[in-house]
Amino acid sequence: MKHAQLRRLAENYQGAGPRYTSYPTAVEFDDSVRSELWQAQLSEDVSTRPEANTALYLHVPFCKSLCYFCACSKLIDPKLENLDLFLNAACKELSTYAALISNKTNICQIHLGGGTPSFLPAHAIDLLCDKIDTLAASRAKNAEISVEIDPRTSSREQLHHFRDRGFNRVSFGVQDFNPTVQQIVNRNQTLEQTQSVYDAARDLGFSGINMDLIYGLPGQTQENFQKTIHSVIELRPDRIALYAYAHVTWIKKVQKAMRRVHIPTPTERISFFEYAIEQLEAAGYQYIGLDHFALPEDALSIALREGRLSRNFMGYTTHRGARILGIGPSAISSVPNAMAQNIKPLNEYASAIANSGSAIERGVILERDDMLRAAIIQDIMCVGSINLSTFENLYDISFWDYFHKEQPQLKALELDGLLSVGDRVLQLSEVGRIFSRNVAMVFDSYLETHQKAEKPVFSQTV
């Protein structure tokens, strides 16, 4: 890749757009989907796809302190005063799902996200794990059971406890190792703290370790970002998630606290990312797509090579076709033709669960057009190509007749070198994979409405 080409593309494609962990995206959810309708969709999916696996996402909302960059749904609760409220509600919600699926599914993935799951005390981890074990008849032999870890709130003893409870993967939040950047974003975390828990995880035999980084943070410079990249390469985690900082002050007002600090421009951000790709690939990492890297022997790399890679609300995954059950405030659940999201505020979530065992407040039922476009966007984000014959056979359409309005945009992307448009295949180029969000946006039928809105809805694509 040429530096000048990337800089030009970064300037041309610096608009806002979805990350496509789903299609339609969560901004299309509305209150026409509530608990009763969602549960009917789930029950139908379990009966019609009894062979399908289930992935479980449990959202732990608690954080000990506030990181200014974070746009996740969380509750700052340093003394965990709301812990019992959460545990009671989450366990009751798990019981609701256990009754609905009646041990008819195989669990292929369990992920504790947040928030800060490592902020939980041992008895809370045990209670949730015991309840999860009642949800299904079995776990798949290769089940991925993972937890997000903040090195500032974890220890070797806690990691040992997670390992005893069957967890085999951990994801460490790092973001940036530079002390100045850390002070700006209110997350002070030394390299020594991270290395201590990282070494413990290796010693304890976790089969996969991920590290989360962010590029484009306020105060980041090319020099200090490069040092962070080299520190991570020396640690050598199995996976690296290198997220672009989302400056969304209209959603997270706390980010305004950093308004006097220089926020890297799209051109600067793309130079950060280009450097990371060069260094990580030189160190042996496979570029998975968008913002993920993995060692060649990691399951994500294998799934990419075999065409099995998938993308959902938990990011890139090897479990294509699995239904998702989301537990906890703000958690999202999905089956092939429907998605549903829980109430976000903990008190309201817990109240709804106490009343009915469910807290679904909004969602979407997918039409045929949604499902076709979702499949195309999935292949753009995960495979990097679209086999037109596959879609024509699956949906009984003529691809170019159906998508004739998209052709001019695709031709423009082709002229920019992002993809090649053939008779039977659309193929992203090497540089096109970096701009996969922009390519996917061509097939998003909802996007025009949001682009005309007074306030932005999505983060910057570059």
Coordinates of C-alpha atoms in Angstrom, one line a residue:
M1 CA 0.0 0.0 0.0
K2 CA 1.2 3.5 -0.8
H3 CA 1.1 6.2 1.8
A4 CA -0.2 8.8 -0.6
Q5 CA -3.0 6.5 -1.7
L6 CA -4.1 5.8 1.8
R7 CA -4.0 9.5 2.8
R8 CA -6.2 10.4 -0.2
L9 CA -8.7 7.7 0.5
A10 CA -8.8 8.7 4.2
E11 CA -9.8 12.2 3.1
N12 CA -12.4 11.0 0.6
Y13 CA -14.0 8.5 3.0
Q14 CA -13.9 10.3 6.3
G15 CA -17.6 10.4 6.8
A16 CA -19.6 8.6 9.5
G17 CA -20.9 5.1 9.1
P18 CA -21.9 1.9 10.9
R19 CA -19.5 -0.8 12.2
Y20 CA -21.9 -3.5 11.0
T21 CA -22.0 -5.8 13.9
S22 CA -25.5 -6.3 12.6
Y23 CA -27.7 -5.3 9.7
P24 CA -30.1 -3.6 10.1
T25 CA -28.0 -1.8 12.7
A26 CA -29.3 -1.1 16.2
V27 CA -30.3 2.4 15.3
E28 CA -33.2 0.9 13.3
F29 CA -34.6 -0.9 16.3
D30 CA -38.0 0.3 17.6
D31 CA -40.5 -0.5 20.3
S32 CA -42.7 -2.7 18.0
V33 CA -40.5 -5.6 19.2
R34 CA -41.1 -6.3 22.9
S35 CA -40.7 -9.4 25.0
E36 CA -43.7 -11.4 23.8
L37 CA -42.8 -11.0 20.1
W38 CA -39.1 -11.6 20.6
Q39 CA -39.8 -14.8 22.6
A40 CA -42.1 -16.1 19.9
Q41 CA -39.3 -15.5 17.3
L42 CA -36.8 -17.3 19.5
S43 CA -39.1 -20.3 20.1
E44 CA -39.7 -20.6 16.4
D45 CA -36.0 -20.5 15.7
V46 CA -35.3 -23.2 18.3
S47 CA -38.0 -25.5 16.8
T48 CA -37.0 -24.9 13.1
R49 CA -33.2 -24.9 13.6
P50 CA -32.7 -27.5 16.4
E51 CA -29.2 -28.2 15.2
A52 CA -28.1 -24.5 15.5
N53 CA -25.7 -23.5 18.2
T54 CA -26.3 -20.8 20.7
A55 CA -23.9 -18.1 21.8
L56 CA -24.5 -16.4 25.1
Y57 CA -23.5 -12.8 25.8
L58 CA -23.7 -11.5 29.4
H59 CA -23.4 -7.8 29.9
V60 CA -21.8 -6.8 33.2
P61 CA -22.5 -3.0 33.5
F62 CA -20.2 -2.1 36.4
C63 CA -17.0 -0.1 36.2
K64 CA -14.9 1.2 39.1
S65 CA -14.0 4.4 37.3
L66 CA -14.9 6.3 34.1
C67 CA -12.7 6.1 31.0
Y68 CA -13.5 9.2 29.0
F69 CA -13.1 7.5 25.6
C70 CA -15.6 4.8 26.3
A71 CA -19.0 4.8 24.5
C72 CA -20.2 1.5 26.0
S73 CA -23.2 1.1 28.2
K74 CA -21.9 1.0 31.8
L75 CA -22.6 2.1 35.4
I76 CA -19.9 3.7 37.5
D77 CA -20.4 1.9 40.8
P78 CA -17.0 1.9 42.8
K79 CA -18.5 0.0 45.8
L80 CA -20.8 -2.3 43.7
E81 CA -23.8 -1.1 45.6
N82 CA -26.1 -2.4 42.8
L83 CA -24.5 -5.8 42.5
D84 CA -27.3 -7.8 44.1
L85 CA -29.9 -6.0 42.0
F86 CA -28.0 -7.0 38.9
L87 CA -27.3 -10.6 39.9
N88 CA -30.9 -11.3 40.9
A89 CA -32.2 -9.9 37.6
A90 CA -29.6 -11.6 35.4
C91 CA -30.2 -15.0 37.0
K92 CA -34.0 -14.6 36.5
E93 CA -33.5 -13.7 32.9
L94 CA -31.3 -16.8 32.4
S95 CA -34.1 -18.8 33.9
T96 CA -36.6 -17.3 31.4
Y97 CA -34.3 -18.4 28.5
A98 CA -33.7 -21.8 30.0
A99 CA -37.5 -22.4 30.0
L100 CA -37.8 -21.1 26.4
I101 CA -35.1 -23.3 24.9
S102 CA -35.7 -26.3 27.2
N103 CA -32.1 -27.6 27.0
K104 CA -32.6 -28.0 23.2
T105 CA -29.4 -26.2 22.2
N106 CA -25.7 -26.6 22.3
I107 CA -23.7 -23.6 23.7
C108 CA -20.8 -22.8 21.4
Q109 CA -19.8 -19.5 22.9
I110 CA -20.1 -17.6 26.3
H111 CA -18.8 -14.1 26.6
L112 CA -18.8 -11.9 29.7
G113 CA -18.5 -8.3 28.5
G114 CA -19.2 -4.9 29.9
G115 CA -18.5 -2.7 31.7
T116 CA -15.8 -4.5 33.6
P117 CA -16.5 -8.2 34.3
S118 CA -13.2 -8.5 36.2
F119 CA -14.7 -6.1 38.7
L120 CA -17.0 -8.8 40.0
P121 CA -16.2 -10.6 43.2
A122 CA -15.7 -14.4 43.2
H123 CA -19.1 -15.3 44.6
A124 CA -20.8 -13.3 41.8
I125 CA -18.8 -15.1 39.1
D126 CA -19.8 -18.4 40.7
L127 CA -23.5 -17.5 40.9
L128 CA -23.6 -16.5 37.2
C129 CA -21.6 -19.5 36.0
D130 CA -23.8 -21.9 38.0
K131 CA -26.9 -20.3 36.4
I132 CA -25.4 -20.4 32.9
D133 CA -24.8 -24.1 33.3
T134 CA -28.5 -24.7 33.7
L135 CA -29.3 -23.0 30.4
A136 CA -28.4 -25.8 28.0
A137 CA -27.8 -29.5 27.9
S138 CA -24.2 -29.2 26.8
R139 CA -21.3 -27.1 25.7
A140 CA -19.7 -27.7 22.3
K141 CA -16.3 -29.4 22.6
N142 CA -14.6 -26.3 21.1
A143 CA -16.8 -23.8 23.0
E144 CA -15.2 -20.4 23.4
I145 CA -15.7 -19.1 26.9
S146 CA -14.2 -15.7 27.3
V147 CA -14.2 -12.7 29.7
E148 CA -13.1 -9.1 29.4
I149 CA -10.4 -8.2 31.9
D150 CA -9.3 -4.8 33.1
P151 CA -5.7 -5.4 34.4
R152 CA -6.3 -2.7 37.1
T153 CA -9.1 -4.8 38.7
S154 CA -7.8 -8.3 38.2
S155 CA -5.1 -10.6 39.7
R156 CA -3.6 -14.0 39.2
E157 CA -6.0 -15.4 41.8
Q158 CA -9.0 -14.1 39.9
L159 CA -7.7 -15.4 36.6
H160 CA -7.2 -18.8 38.3
H161 CA -10.8 -18.7 39.4
F162 CA -12.1 -17.9 35.9
R163 CA -10.0 -20.8 34.6
D164 CA -11.5 -23.2 37.2
R165 CA -14.9 -22.1 36.0
G166 CA -14.1 -23.2 32.4
F167 CA -13.1 -19.9 30.8
N168 CA -10.5 -20.5 28.1
R169 CA -10.1 -17.0 26.6
V170 CA -9.4 -13.6 28.1
S171 CA -9.5 -10.2 26.6
F172 CA -7.4 -7.5 28.2
G173 CA -8.3 -3.8 27.9
V174 CA -5.1 -1.8 27.1
Q175 CA -6.1 1.0 24.8
D176 CA -2.7 2.8 25.0
F177 CA 0.4 2.5 27.2
N178 CA 1.5 6.2 27.0
P179 CA 1.1 7.9 30.4
T180 CA 0.2 11.2 28.9
V181 CA -2.6 9.7 26.8
Q182 CA -3.7 7.6 29.7
Q183 CA -4.0 10.7 31.9
I184 CA -6.1 12.5 29.2
V185 CA -8.6 9.6 28.9
N186 CA -8.6 9.0 32.6
R187 CA -7.3 5.4 32.5
N188 CA -3.9 5.1 34.2
Q189 CA -2.6 1.6 33.6
T190 CA 1.1 0.7 33.5
L191 CA 2.7 -1.7 31.2
E192 CA 3.9 -3.6 34.3
Q193 CA 0.3 -4.1 35.5
T194 CA -0.8 -5.4 32.1
Q195 CA 2.2 -7.7 31.8
S196 CA 1.6 -9.2 35.2
V197 CA -1.9 -10.4 34.4
Y198 CA -0.9 -11.4 30.9
D199 CA 1.9 -13.6 32.2
A200 CA -0.5 -15.1 34.7
A201 CA -3.0 -15.9 32.0
R202 CA -0.3 -17.6 30.0
D203 CA 0.9 -19.6 33.0
L204 CA -2.7 -20.7 33.8
G205 CA -3.2 -22.1 30.3
F206 CA -5.7 -19.9 28.7
S207 CA -5.9 -21.0 25.1
G208 CA -6.4 -17.5 23.7
I209 CA -5.5 -14.0 24.8
N210 CA -6.7 -10.8 23.2
M211 CA -5.7 -7.2 23.7
D212 CA -7.8 -4.2 22.9
L213 CA -6.1 -1.1 21.7
I214 CA -7.5 2.2 20.4
Y215 CA -6.0 4.4 17.7
G216 CA -6.9 8.1 17.2
L217 CA -7.2 8.8 21.0
P218 CA -7.0 12.4 22.1
G219 CA -3.3 13.2 22.7
Q220 CA -2.0 10.3 20.7
T221 CA 1.0 11.0 18.4
Q222 CA 2.7 8.8 15.8
E223 CA 5.7 8.4 18.2
N224 CA 3.8 7.3 21.3
F225 CA 1.4 5.1 19.4
Q226 CA 4.3 3.3 17.7
K227 CA 5.8 2.5 21.2
T228 CA 2.4 1.0 22.3
I229 CA 2.3 -1.2 19.2
H230 CA 5.8 -2.5 19.8
S231 CA 5.1 -3.1 23.5
V232 CA 2.1 -5.3 22.5
I233 CA 4.0 -7.1 19.8
E234 CA 6.6 -8.0 22.5
L235 CA 3.9 -9.4 24.7
R236 CA 2.5 -11.3 21.7
P237 CA -1.2 -11.9 22.4
D238 CA -3.1 -14.4 20.1
R239 CA -5.5 -11.7 18.9
I240 CA -5.4 -7.9 18.8
A241 CA -8.4 -5.7 18.4
L242 CA -7.3 -2.2 17.2
Y243 CA -10.4 -0.1 17.4
A244 CA -10.7 3.4 16.0
Y245 CA -11.6 6.0 18.7
A246 CA -15.2 7.0 18.3
H247 CA -15.6 10.7 19.2
V248 CA -19.4 10.7 19.7
T249 CA -19.9 13.7 22.1
W250 CA -23.6 13.8 21.2
I251 CA -24.0 10.3 22.7
K252 CA -21.3 10.4 25.4
K253 CA -21.0 13.9 26.8
V254 CA -18.1 13.0 29.0
Q255 CA -15.9 13.1 25.9
K256 CA -16.3 16.8 25.9
A257 CA -13.8 16.8 28.8
M258 CA -11.1 16.2 26.2
R259 CA -12.2 18.9 23.8
R260 CA -9.0 21.0 24.4
V261 CA -6.7 18.2 23.5
H262 CA -5.8 17.5 19.9
I263 CA -7.8 14.7 18.4
P264 CA -6.0 13.0 15.5
T265 CA -7.4 13.8 12.0
P266 CA -8.5 11.1 9.6
T267 CA -5.2 11.5 7.8
E268 CA -3.3 11.0 11.1
R269 CA -5.5 8.1 12.1
I270 CA -5.0 6.2 8.9
S271 CA -1.2 6.7 9.3
F272 CA -1.5 5.1 12.8
F273 CA -3.4 2.2 11.4
E274 CA -1.1 1.8 8.4
Y275 CA 1.8 1.6 10.7
A276 CA 0.1 -1.0 12.9
I277 CA -0.8 -3.2 9.9
E278 CA 2.8 -3.1 8.7
Q279 CA 4.3 -3.9 12.1
L280 CA 1.8 -6.5 13.1
E281 CA 2.0 -8.4 9.7
A282 CA 5.8 -8.2 9.9
A283 CA 5.5 -9.8 13.4
G284 CA 3.4 -12.7 11.9
Y285 CA -0.1 -11.5 12.6
Q286 CA -2.9 -12.1 10.0
Y287 CA -5.1 -9.1 9.2
I288 CA -8.6 -10.5 9.9
G289 CA -10.6 -7.5 8.8
L290 CA -11.7 -4.0 9.8
D291 CA -9.8 -3.7 13.2
H292 CA -8.8 -7.3 14.1
F293 CA -5.5 -9.2 13.9
A294 CA -4.7 -12.8 14.9
L295 CA -1.7 -15.2 14.9
P296 CA -2.0 -17.7 12.0
E297 CA -2.8 -20.6 14.3
D298 CA -5.6 -18.7 16.1
A299 CA -9.2 -19.9 15.4
L300 CA -10.1 -16.5 13.8
S301 CA -7.2 -16.8 11.2
I302 CA -8.3 -20.4 10.4
A303 CA -11.9 -19.4 10.0
L304 CA -10.9 -16.5 7.7
R305 CA -8.8 -18.9 5.5
E306 CA -11.7 -21.4 5.4
G307 CA -14.4 -18.9 4.7
R308 CA -16.2 -19.5 8.0
L309 CA -15.6 -16.1 9.6
S310 CA -18.6 -14.3 11.0
R311 CA -19.5 -11.0 12.6
N312 CA -22.1 -10.2 15.2
F313 CA -22.6 -8.0 18.3
M314 CA -19.6 -9.7 20.0
G315 CA -17.3 -8.7 17.0
Y316 CA -15.6 -11.2 14.8
T317 CA -16.4 -14.8 15.6
T318 CA -15.9 -18.3 14.3
H319 CA -19.5 -19.3 15.0
R320 CA -21.5 -18.4 11.9
G321 CA -25.2 -19.1 12.2
A322 CA -25.4 -19.2 16.0
R323 CA -28.3 -17.6 17.7
I324 CA -27.4 -15.1 20.3
L325 CA -29.0 -14.7 23.8
G326 CA -28.1 -11.4 25.4
I327 CA -28.3 -11.2 29.2
G328 CA -28.1 -8.0 31.2
P329 CA -28.9 -4.3 30.7
S330 CA -28.5 -3.2 27.1
A331 CA -27.6 -6.7 25.8
I332 CA -28.8 -7.6 22.3
S333 CA -30.1 -11.0 21.2
S334 CA -30.6 -12.3 17.7
V335 CA -31.9 -15.1 15.5
P336 CA -31.7 -15.0 11.7
N337 CA -34.8 -12.9 11.2
A338 CA -35.1 -10.9 14.4
M339 CA -33.0 -8.9 16.9
A340 CA -34.0 -7.5 20.2
Q341 CA -32.3 -5.3 22.9
N342 CA -32.8 -5.1 26.6
I343 CA -33.5 -1.9 28.5
K344 CA -30.3 0.0 29.2
P345 CA -30.6 1.6 32.7
L346 CA -30.0 -1.1 35.4
N347 CA -32.9 -0.1 37.7
E348 CA -35.4 -0.2 34.8
Y349 CA -33.9 -3.5 33.5
A350 CA -34.2 -5.1 36.9
S351 CA -37.7 -3.9 37.4
A352 CA -38.8 -5.3 34.1
I353 CA -37.2 -8.7 34.8
A354 CA -38.8 -8.8 38.2
N355 CA -42.2 -8.2 36.7
S356 CA -42.1 -10.5 33.7
G357 CA -38.7 -12.3 33.5
S358 CA -37.8 -10.3 30.4
A359 CA -36.6 -6.8 29.7
I360 CA -36.8 -6.4 25.8
E361 CA -37.7 -2.8 25.0
R362 CA -36.9 -2.6 21.2
G363 CA -35.8 -4.6 18.2
V364 CA -36.4 -5.3 14.6
I365 CA -38.0 -8.1 12.5
L366 CA -36.0 -8.6 9.3
E367 CA -37.8 -8.5 5.9
R368 CA -36.5 -10.5 2.9
D369 CA -34.6 -7.5 1.6
D370 CA -32.9 -7.0 5.0
M371 CA -31.8 -10.6 5.1
L372 CA -30.3 -10.4 1.6
R373 CA -28.4 -7.2 2.4
A374 CA -27.3 -8.6 5.8
A375 CA -25.8 -11.6 4.0
I376 CA -24.0 -9.3 1.5
I377 CA -22.6 -7.0 4.2
Q378 CA -21.5 -10.1 6.3
D379 CA -19.4 -11.3 3.3
I380 CA -17.9 -7.9 2.7
M381 CA -16.9 -7.6 6.4
C382 CA -15.8 -11.2 6.8
V383 CA -14.8 -12.7 3.5
G384 CA -13.8 -9.6 1.5
S385 CA -15.8 -10.8 -1.6
I386 CA -19.3 -11.4 -2.8
N387 CA -20.1 -14.4 -5.0
L388 CA -23.0 -13.2 -7.1
S389 CA -24.2 -16.6 -8.1
T390 CA -24.5 -17.7 -4.5
F391 CA -26.9 -14.9 -3.8
E392 CA -28.8 -15.4 -7.0
N393 CA -29.4 -19.0 -6.2
L394 CA -30.2 -18.4 -2.6
Y395 CA -32.7 -15.6 -3.1
D396 CA -33.9 -16.3 -6.6
I397 CA -32.8 -12.9 -8.0
S398 CA -30.8 -11.4 -10.8
F399 CA -28.1 -9.7 -8.7
W400 CA -27.6 -6.7 -11.0
D401 CA -31.3 -6.2 -11.6
Y402 CA -31.9 -6.2 -7.9
F403 CA -29.0 -3.9 -7.1
H404 CA -29.0 -1.7 -10.2
K405 CA -29.2 1.5 -8.1
E406 CA -26.0 0.5 -6.3
Q407 CA -23.9 0.0 -9.5
P408 CA -22.7 3.6 -9.9
Q409 CA -21.4 3.7 -6.3
L410 CA -19.7 0.3 -6.8
K411 CA -18.1 1.6 -10.0
A412 CA -16.8 4.7 -8.1
L413 CA -15.3 2.5 -5.5
E414 CA -13.7 0.4 -8.2
L415 CA -12.1 3.6 -9.7
D416 CA -10.7 4.4 -6.3
G417 CA -9.1 0.9 -6.2
L418 CA -11.2 -0.4 -3.3
L419 CA -12.7 -3.3 -5.2
S420 CA -13.0 -5.0 -8.6
V421 CA -16.5 -5.5 -10.1
G422 CA -16.7 -8.7 -12.1
D423 CA -19.6 -10.5 -13.7
R424 CA -19.8 -13.1 -11.0
V425 CA -17.7 -11.7 -8.1
L426 CA -17.1 -8.5 -6.3
Q427 CA -13.7 -8.6 -4.7
L428 CA -12.3 -6.1 -2.2
S429 CA -8.7 -5.1 -2.8
E430 CA -6.0 -5.1 -0.1
V431 CA -6.7 -1.4 0.6
G432 CA -10.4 -2.0 0.2
R433 CA -10.4 -4.3 3.2
I434 CA -9.3 -1.3 5.3
F435 CA -12.3 0.6 4.0
S436 CA -14.8 -2.3 4.3
R437 CA -17.3 -0.2 6.2
N438 CA -17.5 2.2 3.3
V439 CA -18.0 -0.6 0.8
A440 CA -20.7 -2.2 3.0
M441 CA -22.5 1.2 3.2
V442 CA -23.3 0.9 -0.5
F443 CA -25.8 -1.9 0.3
D444 CA -27.3 -0.2 3.4
S445 CA -30.8 0.9 2.4
Y446 CA -31.4 2.8 5.7
L447 CA -28.3 5.0 5.5
E448 CA -29.6 7.8 3.4
T449 CA -32.1 8.8 6.1
H450 CA -29.4 9.1 8.7
Q451 CA -27.1 11.0 6.4
K452 CA -29.7 13.7 6.2
A453 CA -30.3 13.9 9.9
E454 CA -29.3 17.1 11.8
K455 CA -27.2 15.2 14.4
P456 CA -24.7 12.4 13.4
V457 CA -25.7 8.9 14.3
F458 CA -22.5 6.9 13.6
S459 CA -18.8 7.3 14.3
Q460 CA -16.2 8.2 11.6
T461 CA -15.3 5.3 9.3
V462 CA -11.7 6.4 9.1

